[in-house]
Coordinates of C-alpha atoms and ligand atoms in Angstrom, one line a residue:
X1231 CA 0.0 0.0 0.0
X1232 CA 2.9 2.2 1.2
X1233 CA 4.0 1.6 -2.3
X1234 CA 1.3 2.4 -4.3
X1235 CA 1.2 5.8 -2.6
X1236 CA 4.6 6.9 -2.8
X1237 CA 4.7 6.0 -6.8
X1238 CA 4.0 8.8 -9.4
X1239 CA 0.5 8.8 -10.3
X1240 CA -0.5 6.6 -13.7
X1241 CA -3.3 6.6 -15.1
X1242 CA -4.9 5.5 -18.5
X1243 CA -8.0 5.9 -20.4
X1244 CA -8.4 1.7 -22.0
X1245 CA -11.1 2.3 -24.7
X1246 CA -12.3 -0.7 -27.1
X1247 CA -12.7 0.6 -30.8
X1248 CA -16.0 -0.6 -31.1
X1249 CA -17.7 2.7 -31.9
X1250 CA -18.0 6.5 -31.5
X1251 CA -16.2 7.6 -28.6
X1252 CA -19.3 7.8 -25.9
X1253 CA -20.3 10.9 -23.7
X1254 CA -19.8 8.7 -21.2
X1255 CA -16.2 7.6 -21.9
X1256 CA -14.8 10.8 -22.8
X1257 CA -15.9 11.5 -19.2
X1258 CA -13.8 8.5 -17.9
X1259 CA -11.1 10.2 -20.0
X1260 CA -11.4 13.7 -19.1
X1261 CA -11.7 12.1 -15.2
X1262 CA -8.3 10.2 -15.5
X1263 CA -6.9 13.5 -17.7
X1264 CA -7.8 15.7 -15.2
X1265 CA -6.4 13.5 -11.9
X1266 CA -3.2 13.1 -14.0
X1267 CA -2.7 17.0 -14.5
X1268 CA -3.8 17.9 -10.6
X1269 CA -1.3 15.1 -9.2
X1270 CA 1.3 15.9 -12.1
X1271 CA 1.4 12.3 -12.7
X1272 CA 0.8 11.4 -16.5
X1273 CA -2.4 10.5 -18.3
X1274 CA -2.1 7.0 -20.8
X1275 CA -4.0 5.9 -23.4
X1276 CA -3.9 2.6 -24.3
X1277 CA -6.7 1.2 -27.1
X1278 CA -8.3 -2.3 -26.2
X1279 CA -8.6 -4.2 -29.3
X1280 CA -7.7 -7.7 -28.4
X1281 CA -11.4 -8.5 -29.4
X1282 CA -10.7 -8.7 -33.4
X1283 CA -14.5 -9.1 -34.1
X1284 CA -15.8 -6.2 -32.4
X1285 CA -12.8 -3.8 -33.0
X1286 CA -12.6 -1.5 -36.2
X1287 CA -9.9 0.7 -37.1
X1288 CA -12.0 3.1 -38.0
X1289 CA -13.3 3.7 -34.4
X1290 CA -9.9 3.8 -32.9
X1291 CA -9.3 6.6 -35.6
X1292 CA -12.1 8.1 -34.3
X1293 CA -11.7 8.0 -30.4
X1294 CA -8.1 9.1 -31.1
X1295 CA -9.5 12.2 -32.9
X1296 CA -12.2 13.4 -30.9
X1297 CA -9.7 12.8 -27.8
X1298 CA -7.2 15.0 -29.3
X1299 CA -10.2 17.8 -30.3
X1300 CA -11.3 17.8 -26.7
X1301 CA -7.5 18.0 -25.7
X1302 CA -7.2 14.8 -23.9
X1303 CA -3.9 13.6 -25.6
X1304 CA -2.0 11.0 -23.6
X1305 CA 1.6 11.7 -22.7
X1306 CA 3.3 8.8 -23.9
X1307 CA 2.3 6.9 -27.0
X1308 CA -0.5 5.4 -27.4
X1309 CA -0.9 2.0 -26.4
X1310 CA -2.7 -1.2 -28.7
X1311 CA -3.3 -4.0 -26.8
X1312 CA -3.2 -6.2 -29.8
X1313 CA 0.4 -5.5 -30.4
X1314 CA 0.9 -6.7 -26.5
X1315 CA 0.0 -10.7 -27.6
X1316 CA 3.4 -11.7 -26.3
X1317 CA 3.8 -9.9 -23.0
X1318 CA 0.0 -11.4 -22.5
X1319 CA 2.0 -14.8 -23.0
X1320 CA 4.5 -14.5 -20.8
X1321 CA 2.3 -13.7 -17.8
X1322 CA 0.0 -16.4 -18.9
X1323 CA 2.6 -18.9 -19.3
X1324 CA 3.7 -17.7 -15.4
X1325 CA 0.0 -18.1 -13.8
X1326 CA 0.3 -21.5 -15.5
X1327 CA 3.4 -22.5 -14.1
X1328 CA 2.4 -21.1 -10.4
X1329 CA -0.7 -23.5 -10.5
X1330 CA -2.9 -19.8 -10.6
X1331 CA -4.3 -21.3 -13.5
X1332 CA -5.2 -24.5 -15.8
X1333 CA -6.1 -25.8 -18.6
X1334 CA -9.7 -26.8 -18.6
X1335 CA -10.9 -29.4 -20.9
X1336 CA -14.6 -29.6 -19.3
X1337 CA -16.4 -30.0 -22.5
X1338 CA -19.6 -27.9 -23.4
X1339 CA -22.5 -30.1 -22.2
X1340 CA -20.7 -31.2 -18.7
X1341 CA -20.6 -27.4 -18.4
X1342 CA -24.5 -26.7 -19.0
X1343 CA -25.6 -29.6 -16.9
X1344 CA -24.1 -28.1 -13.8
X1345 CA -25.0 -24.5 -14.9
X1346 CA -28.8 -26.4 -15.3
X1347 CA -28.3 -28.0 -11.8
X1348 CA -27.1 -25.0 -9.9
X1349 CA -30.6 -23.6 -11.4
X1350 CA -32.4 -26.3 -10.4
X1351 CA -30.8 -25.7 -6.8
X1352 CA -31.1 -21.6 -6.6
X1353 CA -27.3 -21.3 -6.5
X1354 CA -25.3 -19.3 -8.0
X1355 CA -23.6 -21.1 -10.7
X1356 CA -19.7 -21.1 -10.1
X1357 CA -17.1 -23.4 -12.1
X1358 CA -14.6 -25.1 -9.8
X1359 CA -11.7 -27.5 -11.4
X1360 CA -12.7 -30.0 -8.9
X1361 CA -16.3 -30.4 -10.8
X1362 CA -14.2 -32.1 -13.6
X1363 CA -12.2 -35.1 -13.0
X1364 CA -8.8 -35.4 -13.4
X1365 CA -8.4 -38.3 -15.2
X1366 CA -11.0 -37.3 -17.8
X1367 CA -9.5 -33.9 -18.1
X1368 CA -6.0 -35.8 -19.0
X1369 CA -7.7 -38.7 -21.2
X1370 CA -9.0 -35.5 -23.4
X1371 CA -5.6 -33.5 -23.4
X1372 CA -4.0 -37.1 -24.3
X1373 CA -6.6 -37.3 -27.4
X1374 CA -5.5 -33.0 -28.1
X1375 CA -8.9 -32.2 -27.3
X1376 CA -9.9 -28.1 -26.9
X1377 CA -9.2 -26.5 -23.9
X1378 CA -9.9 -23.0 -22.3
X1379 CA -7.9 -21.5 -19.3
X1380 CA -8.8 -20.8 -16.6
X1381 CA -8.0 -18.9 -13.4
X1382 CA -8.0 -20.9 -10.4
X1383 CA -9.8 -18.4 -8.5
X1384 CA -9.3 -18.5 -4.2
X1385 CA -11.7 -20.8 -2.6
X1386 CA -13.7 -19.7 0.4
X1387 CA -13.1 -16.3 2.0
X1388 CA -13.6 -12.8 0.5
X1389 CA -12.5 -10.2 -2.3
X1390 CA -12.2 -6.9 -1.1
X1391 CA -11.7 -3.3 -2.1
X1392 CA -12.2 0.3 -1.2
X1393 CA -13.3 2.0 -4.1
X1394 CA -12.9 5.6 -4.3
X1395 CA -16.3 6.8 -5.1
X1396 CA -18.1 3.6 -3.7
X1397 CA -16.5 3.0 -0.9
X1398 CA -16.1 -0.3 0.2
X1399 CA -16.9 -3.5 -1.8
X1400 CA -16.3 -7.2 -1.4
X1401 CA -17.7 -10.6 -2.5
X1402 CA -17.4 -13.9 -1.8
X1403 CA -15.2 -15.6 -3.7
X1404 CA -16.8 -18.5 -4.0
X1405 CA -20.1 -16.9 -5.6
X1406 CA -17.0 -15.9 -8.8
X1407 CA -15.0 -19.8 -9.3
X1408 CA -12.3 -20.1 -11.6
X1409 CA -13.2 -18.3 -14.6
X1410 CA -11.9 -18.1 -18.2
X1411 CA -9.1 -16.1 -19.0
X1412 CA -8.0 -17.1 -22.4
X1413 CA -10.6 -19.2 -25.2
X1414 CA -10.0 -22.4 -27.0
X1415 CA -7.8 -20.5 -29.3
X1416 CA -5.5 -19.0 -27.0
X1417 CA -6.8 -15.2 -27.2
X1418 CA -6.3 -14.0 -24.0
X1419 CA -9.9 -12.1 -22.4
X1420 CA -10.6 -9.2 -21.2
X1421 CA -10.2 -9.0 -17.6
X1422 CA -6.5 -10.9 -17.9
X1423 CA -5.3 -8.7 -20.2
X1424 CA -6.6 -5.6 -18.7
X1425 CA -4.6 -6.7 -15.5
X1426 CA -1.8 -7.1 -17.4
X1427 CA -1.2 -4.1 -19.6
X1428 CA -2.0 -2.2 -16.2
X1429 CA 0.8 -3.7 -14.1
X1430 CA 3.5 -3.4 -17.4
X1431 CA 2.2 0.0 -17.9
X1432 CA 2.2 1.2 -14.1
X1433 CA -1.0 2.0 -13.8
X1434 CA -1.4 3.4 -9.8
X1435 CA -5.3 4.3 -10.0
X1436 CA -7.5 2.6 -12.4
X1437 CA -10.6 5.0 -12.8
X1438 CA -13.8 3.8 -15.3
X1439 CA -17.3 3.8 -15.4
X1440 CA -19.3 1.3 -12.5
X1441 CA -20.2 -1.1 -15.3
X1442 CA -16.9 -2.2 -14.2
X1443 CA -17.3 -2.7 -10.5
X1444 CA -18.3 -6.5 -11.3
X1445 CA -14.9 -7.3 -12.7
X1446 CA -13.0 -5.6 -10.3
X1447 CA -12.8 -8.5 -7.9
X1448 CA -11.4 -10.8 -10.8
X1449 CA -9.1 -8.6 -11.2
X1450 CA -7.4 -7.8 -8.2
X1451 CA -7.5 -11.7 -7.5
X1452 CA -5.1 -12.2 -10.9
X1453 CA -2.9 -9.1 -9.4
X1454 CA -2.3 -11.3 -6.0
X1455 CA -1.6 -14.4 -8.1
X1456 CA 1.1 -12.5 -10.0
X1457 CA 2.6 -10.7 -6.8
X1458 CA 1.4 -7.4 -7.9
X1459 CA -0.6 -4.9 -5.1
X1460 CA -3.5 -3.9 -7.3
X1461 CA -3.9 -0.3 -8.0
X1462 CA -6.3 2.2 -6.7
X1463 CA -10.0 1.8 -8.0
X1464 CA -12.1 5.2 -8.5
X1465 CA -15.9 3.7 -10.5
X1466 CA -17.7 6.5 -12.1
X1467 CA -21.6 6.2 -11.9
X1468 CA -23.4 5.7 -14.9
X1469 CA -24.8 8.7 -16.8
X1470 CA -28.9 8.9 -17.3
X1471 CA -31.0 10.4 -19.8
X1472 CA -33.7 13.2 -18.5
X1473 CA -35.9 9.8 -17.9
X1474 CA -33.5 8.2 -15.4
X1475 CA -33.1 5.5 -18.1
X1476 CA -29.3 4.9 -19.4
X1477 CA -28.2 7.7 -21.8
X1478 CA -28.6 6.6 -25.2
X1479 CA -29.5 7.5 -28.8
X1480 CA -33.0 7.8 -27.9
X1481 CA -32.2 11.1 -25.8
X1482 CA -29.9 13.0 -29.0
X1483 CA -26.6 13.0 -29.3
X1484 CA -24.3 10.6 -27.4
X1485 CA -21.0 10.9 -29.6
X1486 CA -18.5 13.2 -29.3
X1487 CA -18.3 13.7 -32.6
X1488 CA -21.5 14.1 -32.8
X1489 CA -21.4 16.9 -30.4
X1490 CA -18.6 19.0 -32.3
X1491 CA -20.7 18.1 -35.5
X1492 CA -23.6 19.9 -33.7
X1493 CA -21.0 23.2 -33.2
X1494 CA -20.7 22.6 -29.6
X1495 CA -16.9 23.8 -28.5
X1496 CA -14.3 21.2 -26.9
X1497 CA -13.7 23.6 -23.9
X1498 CA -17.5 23.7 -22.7
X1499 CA -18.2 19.8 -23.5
X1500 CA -15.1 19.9 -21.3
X1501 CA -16.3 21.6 -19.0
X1502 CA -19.8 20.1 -19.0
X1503 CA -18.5 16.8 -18.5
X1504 CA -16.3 18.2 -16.2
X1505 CA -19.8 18.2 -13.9
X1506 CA -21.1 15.1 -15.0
X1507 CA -21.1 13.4 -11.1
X1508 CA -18.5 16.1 -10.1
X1509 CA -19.1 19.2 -7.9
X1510 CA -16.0 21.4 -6.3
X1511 CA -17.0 21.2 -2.3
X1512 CA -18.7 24.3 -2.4
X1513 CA -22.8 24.5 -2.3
X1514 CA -22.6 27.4 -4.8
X1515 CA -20.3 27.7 -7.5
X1516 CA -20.1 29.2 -11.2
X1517 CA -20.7 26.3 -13.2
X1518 CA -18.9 28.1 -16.1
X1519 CA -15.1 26.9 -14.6
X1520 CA -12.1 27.4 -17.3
X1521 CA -9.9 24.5 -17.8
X1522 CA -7.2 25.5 -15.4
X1523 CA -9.8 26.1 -12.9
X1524 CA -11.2 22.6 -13.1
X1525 CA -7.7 21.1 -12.9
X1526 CA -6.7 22.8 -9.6
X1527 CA -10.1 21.7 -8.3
X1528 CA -10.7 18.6 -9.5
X1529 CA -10.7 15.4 -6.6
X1530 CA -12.3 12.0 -7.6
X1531 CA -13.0 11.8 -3.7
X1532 CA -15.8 14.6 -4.9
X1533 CA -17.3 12.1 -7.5
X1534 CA -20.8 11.6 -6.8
X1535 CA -21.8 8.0 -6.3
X1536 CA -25.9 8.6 -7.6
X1537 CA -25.7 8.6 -11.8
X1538 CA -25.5 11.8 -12.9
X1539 CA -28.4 13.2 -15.4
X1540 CA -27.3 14.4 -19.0
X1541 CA -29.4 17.6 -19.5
X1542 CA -28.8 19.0 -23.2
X1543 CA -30.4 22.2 -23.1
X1544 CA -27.7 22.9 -20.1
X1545 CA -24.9 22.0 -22.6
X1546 CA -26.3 24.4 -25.2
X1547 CA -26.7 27.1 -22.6
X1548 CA -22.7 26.3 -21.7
X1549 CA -21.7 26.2 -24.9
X1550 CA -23.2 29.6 -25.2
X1551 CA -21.6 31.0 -22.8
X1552 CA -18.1 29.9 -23.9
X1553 CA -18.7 31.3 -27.6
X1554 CA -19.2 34.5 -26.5
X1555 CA -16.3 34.2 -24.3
X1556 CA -14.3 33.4 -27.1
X1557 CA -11.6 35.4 -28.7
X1558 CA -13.8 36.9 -31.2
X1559 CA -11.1 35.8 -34.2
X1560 CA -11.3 31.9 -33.0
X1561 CA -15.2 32.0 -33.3
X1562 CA -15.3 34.0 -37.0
X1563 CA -12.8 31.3 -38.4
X1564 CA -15.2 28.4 -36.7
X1565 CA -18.4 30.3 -38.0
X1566 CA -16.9 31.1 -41.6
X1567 CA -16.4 27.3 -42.1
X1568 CA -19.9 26.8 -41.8
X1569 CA -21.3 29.4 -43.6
X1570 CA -18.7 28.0 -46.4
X1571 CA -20.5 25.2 -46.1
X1572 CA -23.8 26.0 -47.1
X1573 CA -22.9 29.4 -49.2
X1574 CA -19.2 28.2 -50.8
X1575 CA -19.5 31.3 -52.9
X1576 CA -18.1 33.4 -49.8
X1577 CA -14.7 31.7 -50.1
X1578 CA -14.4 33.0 -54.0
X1579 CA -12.5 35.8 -54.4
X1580 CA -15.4 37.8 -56.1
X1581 CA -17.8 37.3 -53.4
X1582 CA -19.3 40.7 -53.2
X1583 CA -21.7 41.2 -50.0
X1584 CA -25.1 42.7 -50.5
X1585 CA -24.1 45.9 -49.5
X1586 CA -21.6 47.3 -52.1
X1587 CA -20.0 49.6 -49.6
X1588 CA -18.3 46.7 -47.6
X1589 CA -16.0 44.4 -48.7
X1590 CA -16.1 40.6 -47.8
X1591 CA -13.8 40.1 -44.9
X1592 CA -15.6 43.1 -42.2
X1593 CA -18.8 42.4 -43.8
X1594 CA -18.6 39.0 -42.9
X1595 CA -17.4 39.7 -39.4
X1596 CA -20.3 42.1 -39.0
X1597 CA -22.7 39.6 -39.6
X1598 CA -21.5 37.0 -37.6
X1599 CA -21.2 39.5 -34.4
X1600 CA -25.0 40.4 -35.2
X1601 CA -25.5 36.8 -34.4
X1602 CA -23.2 35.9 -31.4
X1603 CA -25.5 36.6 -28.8
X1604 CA -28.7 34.5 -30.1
X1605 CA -26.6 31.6 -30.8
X1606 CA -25.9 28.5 -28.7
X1607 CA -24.0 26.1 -31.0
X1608 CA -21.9 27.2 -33.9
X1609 CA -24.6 25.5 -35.9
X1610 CA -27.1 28.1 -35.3
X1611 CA -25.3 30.7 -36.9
X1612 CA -25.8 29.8 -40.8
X1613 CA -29.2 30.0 -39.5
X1614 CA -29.5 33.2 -37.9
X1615 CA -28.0 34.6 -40.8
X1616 CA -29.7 32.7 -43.7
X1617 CA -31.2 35.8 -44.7
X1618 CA -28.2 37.4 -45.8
X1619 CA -27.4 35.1 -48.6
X1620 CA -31.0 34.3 -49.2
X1621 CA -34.1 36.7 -49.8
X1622 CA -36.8 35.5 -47.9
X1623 CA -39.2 32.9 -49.7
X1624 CA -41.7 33.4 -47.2
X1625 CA -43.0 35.5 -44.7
X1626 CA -43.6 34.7 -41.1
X1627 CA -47.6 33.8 -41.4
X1628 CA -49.3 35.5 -38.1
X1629 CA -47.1 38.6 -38.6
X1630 CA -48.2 39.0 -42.4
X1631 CA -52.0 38.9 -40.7
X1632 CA -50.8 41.5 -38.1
X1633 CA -49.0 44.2 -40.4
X1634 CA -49.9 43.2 -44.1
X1635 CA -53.1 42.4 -44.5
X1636 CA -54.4 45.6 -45.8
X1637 CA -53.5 47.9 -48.4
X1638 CA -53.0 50.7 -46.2
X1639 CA -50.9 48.4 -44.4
X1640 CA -48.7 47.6 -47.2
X1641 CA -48.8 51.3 -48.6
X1642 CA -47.1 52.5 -45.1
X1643 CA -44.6 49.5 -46.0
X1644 CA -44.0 50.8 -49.2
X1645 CA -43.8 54.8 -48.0
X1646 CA -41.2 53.3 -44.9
X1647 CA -39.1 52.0 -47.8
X1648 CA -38.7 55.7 -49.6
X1649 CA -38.0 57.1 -46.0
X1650 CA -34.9 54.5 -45.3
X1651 CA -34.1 55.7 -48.9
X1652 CA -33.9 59.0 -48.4
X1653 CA -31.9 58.4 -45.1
X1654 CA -29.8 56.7 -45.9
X1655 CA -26.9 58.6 -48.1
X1656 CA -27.6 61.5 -45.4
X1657 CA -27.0 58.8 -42.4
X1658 CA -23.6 57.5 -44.2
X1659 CA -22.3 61.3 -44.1
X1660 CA -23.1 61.5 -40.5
X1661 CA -21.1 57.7 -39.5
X1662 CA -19.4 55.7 -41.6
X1663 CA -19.7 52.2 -40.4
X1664 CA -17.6 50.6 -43.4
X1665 CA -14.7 51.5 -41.2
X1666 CA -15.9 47.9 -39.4
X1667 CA -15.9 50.9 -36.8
X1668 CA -18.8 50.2 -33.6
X1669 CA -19.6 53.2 -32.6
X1670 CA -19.7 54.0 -35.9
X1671 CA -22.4 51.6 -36.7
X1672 CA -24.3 53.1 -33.8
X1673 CA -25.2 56.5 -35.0
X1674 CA -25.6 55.1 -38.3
X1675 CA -28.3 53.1 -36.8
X1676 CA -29.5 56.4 -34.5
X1677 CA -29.1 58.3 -37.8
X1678 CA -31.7 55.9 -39.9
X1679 CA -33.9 55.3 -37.2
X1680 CA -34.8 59.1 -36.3
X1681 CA -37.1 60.0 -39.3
X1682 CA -38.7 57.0 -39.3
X1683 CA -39.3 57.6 -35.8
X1684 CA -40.6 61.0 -36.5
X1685 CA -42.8 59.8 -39.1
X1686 CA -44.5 57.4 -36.9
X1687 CA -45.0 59.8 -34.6
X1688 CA -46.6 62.2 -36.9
X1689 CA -49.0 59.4 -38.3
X1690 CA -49.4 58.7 -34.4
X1691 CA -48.6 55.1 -35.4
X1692 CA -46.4 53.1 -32.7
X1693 CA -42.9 52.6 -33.7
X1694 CA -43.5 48.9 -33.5
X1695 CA -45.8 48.4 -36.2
X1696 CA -43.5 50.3 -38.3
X1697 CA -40.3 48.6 -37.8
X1698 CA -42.1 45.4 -37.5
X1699 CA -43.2 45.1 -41.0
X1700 CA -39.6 46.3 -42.2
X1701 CA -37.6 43.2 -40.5
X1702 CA -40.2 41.2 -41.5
X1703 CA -39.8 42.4 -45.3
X1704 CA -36.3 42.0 -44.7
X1705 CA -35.6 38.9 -43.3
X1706 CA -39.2 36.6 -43.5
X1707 CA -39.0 36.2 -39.7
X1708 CA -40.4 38.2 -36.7
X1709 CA -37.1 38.2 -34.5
X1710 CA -33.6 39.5 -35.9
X1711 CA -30.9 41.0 -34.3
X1712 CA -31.7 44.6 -34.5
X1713 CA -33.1 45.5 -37.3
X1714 CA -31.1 48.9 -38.4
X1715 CA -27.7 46.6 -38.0
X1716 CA -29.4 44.2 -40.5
X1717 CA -30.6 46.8 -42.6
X1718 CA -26.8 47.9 -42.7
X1719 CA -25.5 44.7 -43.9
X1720 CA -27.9 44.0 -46.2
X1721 CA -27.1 47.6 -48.2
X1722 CA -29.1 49.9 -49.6
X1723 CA -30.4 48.7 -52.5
X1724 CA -30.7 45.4 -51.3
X1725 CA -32.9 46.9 -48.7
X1726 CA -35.3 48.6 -50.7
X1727 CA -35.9 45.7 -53.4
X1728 CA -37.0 43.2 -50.1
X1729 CA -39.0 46.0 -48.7
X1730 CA -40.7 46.6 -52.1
X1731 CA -40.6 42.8 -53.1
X1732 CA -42.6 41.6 -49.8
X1733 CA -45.5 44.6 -50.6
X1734 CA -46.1 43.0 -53.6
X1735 CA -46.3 39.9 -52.4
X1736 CA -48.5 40.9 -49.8
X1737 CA -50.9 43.1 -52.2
X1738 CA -51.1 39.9 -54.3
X1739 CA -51.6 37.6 -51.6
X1740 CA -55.0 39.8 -50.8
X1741 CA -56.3 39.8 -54.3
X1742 CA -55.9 36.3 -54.1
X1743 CA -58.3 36.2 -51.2
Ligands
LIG478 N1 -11.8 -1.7 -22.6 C1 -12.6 -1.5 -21.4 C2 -13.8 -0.7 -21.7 O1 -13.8 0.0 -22.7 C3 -11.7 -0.9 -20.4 C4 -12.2 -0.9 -19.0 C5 -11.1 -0.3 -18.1 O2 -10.9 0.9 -18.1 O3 -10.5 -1.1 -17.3 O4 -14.8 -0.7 -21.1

């Protein structure tokens, strides 16, 4: 013990390729990251992908990748347990040779009788080398018959451990028996090798989700067999949908990947995870907690033991929070790639925005700091600001009834449209926001809204139901970011051709009536 606690800390994140990297694993990883970084000890990974069926190549690419996005690299190379076949030999040639395990020639049908009479009974069914005989066993490896081997597990007393998070856990070892630790074949299993790679790697504290907790037991009896004081054990509870069921497809996304495909940042899923079944001591704390923050904090003796809830809409509001903390640069170059995506045309060099007096670069800026605040994911910016690349093909339905049903309605649409005109040449000699200059923009805006906002005074209309119609001319929909800012970005003439293109859509919609 004295020496498990006096070594550097070790720790590894032990993966099996068999799919997207979980929510729930990168939390084991980001658990075992963040222990290595407070201790200064040093964060492993190591890829298990002894099971040749289930493993692809292309998941291991993939947990390797979203790893490195959410900045969970290891610090030694990683680790593939398949290339380990040899030192798995050596220590199972050894547990042979000690008599900590056998080769077990019980054949299939000898096996499910006393599984069907330990039924039969109510007992737990437990394989014991004793329920074999000898002499058959030899007769069979005589004749070269198929053999497994097995681990000649204590009989009698207990397996005990004191988990970090669980606190102390034991069984009987009897209710366990010798179980298999390498098939007919000779492919070592799971809970050998594990045990293995962990003592050749010096693994101190093994920390994983609780679906683990079961194996446990097996595992620290195969590190007495081979001399070894088992590490440290830290389980992580599972994670929950909002139903309490298991998190799964059913509740959105589950995959890292999918996650960053969605826009969300690494730092905040970071950060989210961060507080998946993990609180800092205090009862109130800013949940918003930067990287370095979380490492001088972090403790796995705060690890909750109850499963922790994954709540999306908290994840979005994170994520939120982080983009606009952002340096503003790191968000435009994240934001640009989308919009790319869905208008490629901004990445040719004769892109020319709507309004002629701005070129691409600050135009493109401008927009996407219109949209910062309403956004949650990077993904909701090309939609926020779809209707700068696109006219509007349709106008928000209850707000047509509201402001355009009528053709006085649509005339004081039309007559707003001559006032912006007018103001606007006048406005751009009082501020010139095509500096990309703020306070520029500003008095622009105050510049174009005051005779509108005379006019509707005049007319003793509210200022509301002329703006109103204008943004929804503009942009189809009934909430913007406000609406002189879009107006600048959209230009002049751009402006007026919406304005004038919605009243004749409206007048046409009521002869249609
Ligand atoms: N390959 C195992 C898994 O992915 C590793 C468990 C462990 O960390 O020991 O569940």
């Amino acid at each position: 013990m004295i020496e498990t606690m006096t070594k550097k800390p070790r720790v590894r994140f032990a993966p099996s390729p068999t799919g997207l990297l979980h929510v729930g694993s990168a939390r084991a990883a980001l658990f075992n990251w963040l222990y290595a970084r407070h201790t200064g000890g040093t964060f492993l990974v190591r890829i298990e992908d002894t099971d040749l069926e289930r493993s692809t190549e292309e998941a291991t690419r993939q947990i390797l990748e979203s790893l490195e996005w959410l900045g969970l690299t290891p610090d030694e190379p990683v680790q593939y347990q398949a290339k380990r076949a040899h030192i798995h030999r050596a220590y199972l040639e050894r547990l042979l040779e000690s008599g900590h395990a056998y080769r077990c020639y019980c054949p299939k049908e000898k096996l499910d009788e006393l599984r069907e009479q330990a039924r039969a009974e109510g007992r737990i069914f437990a394989y014991r080398r004793e329920m074999f005989p000898d002499d058959e066993a030899r007769k069979l490896e005589a004749a070269g018959a198929p053999f497994v081997i097995r681990f000649r597990a204590p009989v009698g007393g207990i397996t005990a451990f004191d988990d970090i998070v669980y606190g102390h856990i034991e069984v009987e070892n009897d209710t366990i028996g010798d179980f298999v630790i390498a098939r007919a074949d000779g492919t070592p299993l799971y809970n050998f090798t594990n045990v293995v790679d962990d003592i050749d790697m010096g693994i101190t504290l093994i920390c994983r989700g609780e679906d683990h907790v079961p194996n446990t037991p097996k595992q620290i009896m195969i590190y007495r067999a081979l001399g070894v004081e088992p590490p440290q054990f830290a389980h992580l509870p599972l994670i929950l949908g909002p139903d309490k069921q298991k998190l799964s497809k059913r509740h959105g996304a589950t995959g890292v990947t999918e996650f960053r495909e969605m826009g969300i940042l690494p730092e905040a899923l970071v950060n989210y995870l961060a507080l998946l079944g993990w609180a800092p001591p205090e009862a109130e704390f800013d949940e918003v907690m930067p990287l370095e923050e979380l490492i001088a904090r972090f403790s796995l003796e705060r690890v909750s033991k109850s499963p922790a809830v994954f709540d999306h809409e908290k994840l979005l509001w994170m994520n939120g929070v982080y983009i606009r903390r952002s340096p503003r640069d790191r968000i435009e170059a994240l934001v640009r790639e989308r919009l790319a995506r869905r208008w490629p045309e901004i990445e040719s060099p004769s892109f020319q925005p709507p309004n002629p007096l701005l070129t691409r670069d600050p135009w493109l800026r401008g927009i996407i700091e219109l949209a910062i605040e309403r956004s949650r994911t990077l993904a909701d910016f090309p939609d926020q600001l779809a209707y700068f690349f696109e006219r509007p093909e349709s106008y928000d339905e209850k707000a047509t009834k509201k402001f355009l049903s009528s053709p006085a309605q649509v005339a004081q649409l039309e007559h707003t449209a001559k006032i912006l005109g007018d103001a606007w040449e006048q406005a751009c000699t009082q501020a010139n926001p095509a500096k990309a200059d703020a306070d520029a923009l500003e008095h622009w805006c105050e510049a174009m809204e005051k005779p509108l906002r005379e006019w509707a005074e005049n007319e003793n209309v509210k200022f509301g139901n002329v703006a109103q119609p204008v943004r929804l001319a503009v942009t189809g929909r009934t909430a913007s970011p406000p609406l002189f800012h879009v107006l600048w970005f959209l230009g002049r003439d751009e402006t007026l051709y919406r304005i004038h293109a919605c009243a004749q859509w409206a007048r046409a919609r009521m002869k249609n009536k």
